[in-house]
PDB file of C-alpha atoms in Angstrom:
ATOM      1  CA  UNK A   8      -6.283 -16.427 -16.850  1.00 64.00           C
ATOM      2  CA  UNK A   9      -6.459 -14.936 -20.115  1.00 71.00           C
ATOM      3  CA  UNK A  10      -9.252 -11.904 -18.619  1.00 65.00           C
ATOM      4  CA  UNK A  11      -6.556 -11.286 -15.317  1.00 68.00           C
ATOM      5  CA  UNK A  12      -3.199 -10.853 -18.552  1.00 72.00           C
ATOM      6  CA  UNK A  13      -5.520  -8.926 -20.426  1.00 63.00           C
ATOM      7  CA  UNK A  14      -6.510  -6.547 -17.307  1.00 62.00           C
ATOM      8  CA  UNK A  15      -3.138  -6.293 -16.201  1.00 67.00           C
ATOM      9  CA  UNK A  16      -1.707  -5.145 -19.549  1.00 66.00           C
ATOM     10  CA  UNK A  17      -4.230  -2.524 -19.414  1.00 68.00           C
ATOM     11  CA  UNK A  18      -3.496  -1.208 -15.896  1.00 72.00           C
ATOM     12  CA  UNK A  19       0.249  -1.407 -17.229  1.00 67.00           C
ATOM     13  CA  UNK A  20      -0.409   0.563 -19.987  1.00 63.00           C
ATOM     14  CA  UNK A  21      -2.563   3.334 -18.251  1.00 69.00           C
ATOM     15  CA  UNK A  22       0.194   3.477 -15.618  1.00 64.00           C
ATOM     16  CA  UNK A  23       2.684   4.456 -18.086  1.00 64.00           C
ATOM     17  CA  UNK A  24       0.547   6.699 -20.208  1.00 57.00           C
ATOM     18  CA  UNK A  25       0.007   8.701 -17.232  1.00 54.00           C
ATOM     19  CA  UNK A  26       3.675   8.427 -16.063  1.00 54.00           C
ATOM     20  CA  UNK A  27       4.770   9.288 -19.793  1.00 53.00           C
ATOM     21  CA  UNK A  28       3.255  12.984 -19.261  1.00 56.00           C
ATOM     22  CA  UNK A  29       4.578  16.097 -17.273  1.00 54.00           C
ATOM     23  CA  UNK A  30       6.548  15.118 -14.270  1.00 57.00           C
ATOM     24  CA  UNK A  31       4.591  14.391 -11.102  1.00 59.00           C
ATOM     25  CA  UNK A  32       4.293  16.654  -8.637  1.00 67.00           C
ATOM     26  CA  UNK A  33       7.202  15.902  -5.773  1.00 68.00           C
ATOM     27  CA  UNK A  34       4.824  17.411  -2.638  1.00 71.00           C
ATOM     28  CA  UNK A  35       1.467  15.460  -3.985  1.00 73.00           C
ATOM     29  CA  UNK A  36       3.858  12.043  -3.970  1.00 83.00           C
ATOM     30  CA  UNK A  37       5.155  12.924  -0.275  1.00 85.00           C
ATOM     31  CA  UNK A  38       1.802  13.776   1.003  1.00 85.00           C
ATOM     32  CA  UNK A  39       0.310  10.061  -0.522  1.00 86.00           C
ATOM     33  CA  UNK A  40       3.354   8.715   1.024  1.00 86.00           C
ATOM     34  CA  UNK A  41       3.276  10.153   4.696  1.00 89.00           C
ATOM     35  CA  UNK A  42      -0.632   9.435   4.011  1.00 89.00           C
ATOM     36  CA  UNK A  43      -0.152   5.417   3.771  1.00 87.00           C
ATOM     37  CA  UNK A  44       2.469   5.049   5.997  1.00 86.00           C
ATOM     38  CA  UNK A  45      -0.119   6.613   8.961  1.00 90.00           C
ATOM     39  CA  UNK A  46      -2.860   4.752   8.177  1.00 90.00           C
ATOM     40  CA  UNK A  47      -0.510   1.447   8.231  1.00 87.00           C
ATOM     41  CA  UNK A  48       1.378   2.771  11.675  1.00 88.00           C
ATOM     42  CA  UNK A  49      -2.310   3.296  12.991  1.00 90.00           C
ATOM     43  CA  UNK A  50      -3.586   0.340  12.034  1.00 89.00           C
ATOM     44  CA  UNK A  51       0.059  -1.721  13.729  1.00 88.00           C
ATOM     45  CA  UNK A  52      -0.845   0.685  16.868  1.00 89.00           C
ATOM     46  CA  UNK A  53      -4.673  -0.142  17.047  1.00 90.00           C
ATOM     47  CA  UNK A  54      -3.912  -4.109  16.206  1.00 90.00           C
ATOM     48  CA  UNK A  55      -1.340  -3.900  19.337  1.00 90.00           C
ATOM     49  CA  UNK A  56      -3.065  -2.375  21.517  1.00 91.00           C
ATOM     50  CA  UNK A  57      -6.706  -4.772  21.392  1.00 91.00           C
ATOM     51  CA  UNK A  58      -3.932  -7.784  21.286  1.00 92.00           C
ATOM     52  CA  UNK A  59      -5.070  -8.461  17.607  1.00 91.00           C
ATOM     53  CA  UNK A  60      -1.190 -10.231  16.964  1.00 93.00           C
ATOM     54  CA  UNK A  61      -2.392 -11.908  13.695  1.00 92.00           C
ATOM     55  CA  UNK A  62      -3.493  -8.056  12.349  1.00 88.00           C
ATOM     56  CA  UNK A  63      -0.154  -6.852  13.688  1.00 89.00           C
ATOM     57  CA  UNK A  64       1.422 -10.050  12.188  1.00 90.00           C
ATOM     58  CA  UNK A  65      -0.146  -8.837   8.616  1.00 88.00           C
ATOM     59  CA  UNK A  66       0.502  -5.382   8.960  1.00 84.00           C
ATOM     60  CA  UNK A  67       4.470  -5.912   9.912  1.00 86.00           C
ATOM     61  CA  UNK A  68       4.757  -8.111   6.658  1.00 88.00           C
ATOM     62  CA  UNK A  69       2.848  -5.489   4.191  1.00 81.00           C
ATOM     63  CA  UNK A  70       5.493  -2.716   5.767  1.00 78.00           C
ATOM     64  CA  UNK A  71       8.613  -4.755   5.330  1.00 83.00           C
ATOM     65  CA  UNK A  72       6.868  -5.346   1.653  1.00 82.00           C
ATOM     66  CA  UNK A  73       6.523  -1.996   0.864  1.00 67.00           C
TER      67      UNK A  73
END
């Protein structure tokens, strides 16, 4: 427990440090954005159409997560 507090606070911390910096780069963010959102769209389509329901099951409840 201690190793998975200690691992977090260090993602936490990089996170920030790199957020802290210039400001991100609006067209990079889209692109990783339109990026996931095919690949999770592909992966709904693909799970639909070989009847995999408890893939499109998952995949439904990550999208409504993110």
């Amino acid at each position: 427990m201690r190793l998975q507090t200690l691992l977090l606070v260090a993602i936490l911390v990089t996170l920030s440090a790199s957020s802290a910096g210039a400001p991100a780069d609006v067209s990079a963010t889209l692109s990783d954005l339109m990026t996931k959102l095919q690949l999770q769209h592909a992966k709904l389509w693909f799970a639909g159409k070989l009847s995999n329901w408890g893939l499109a099951t998952y995949e439904i409840r990550h999208r409504r997560q993110s």
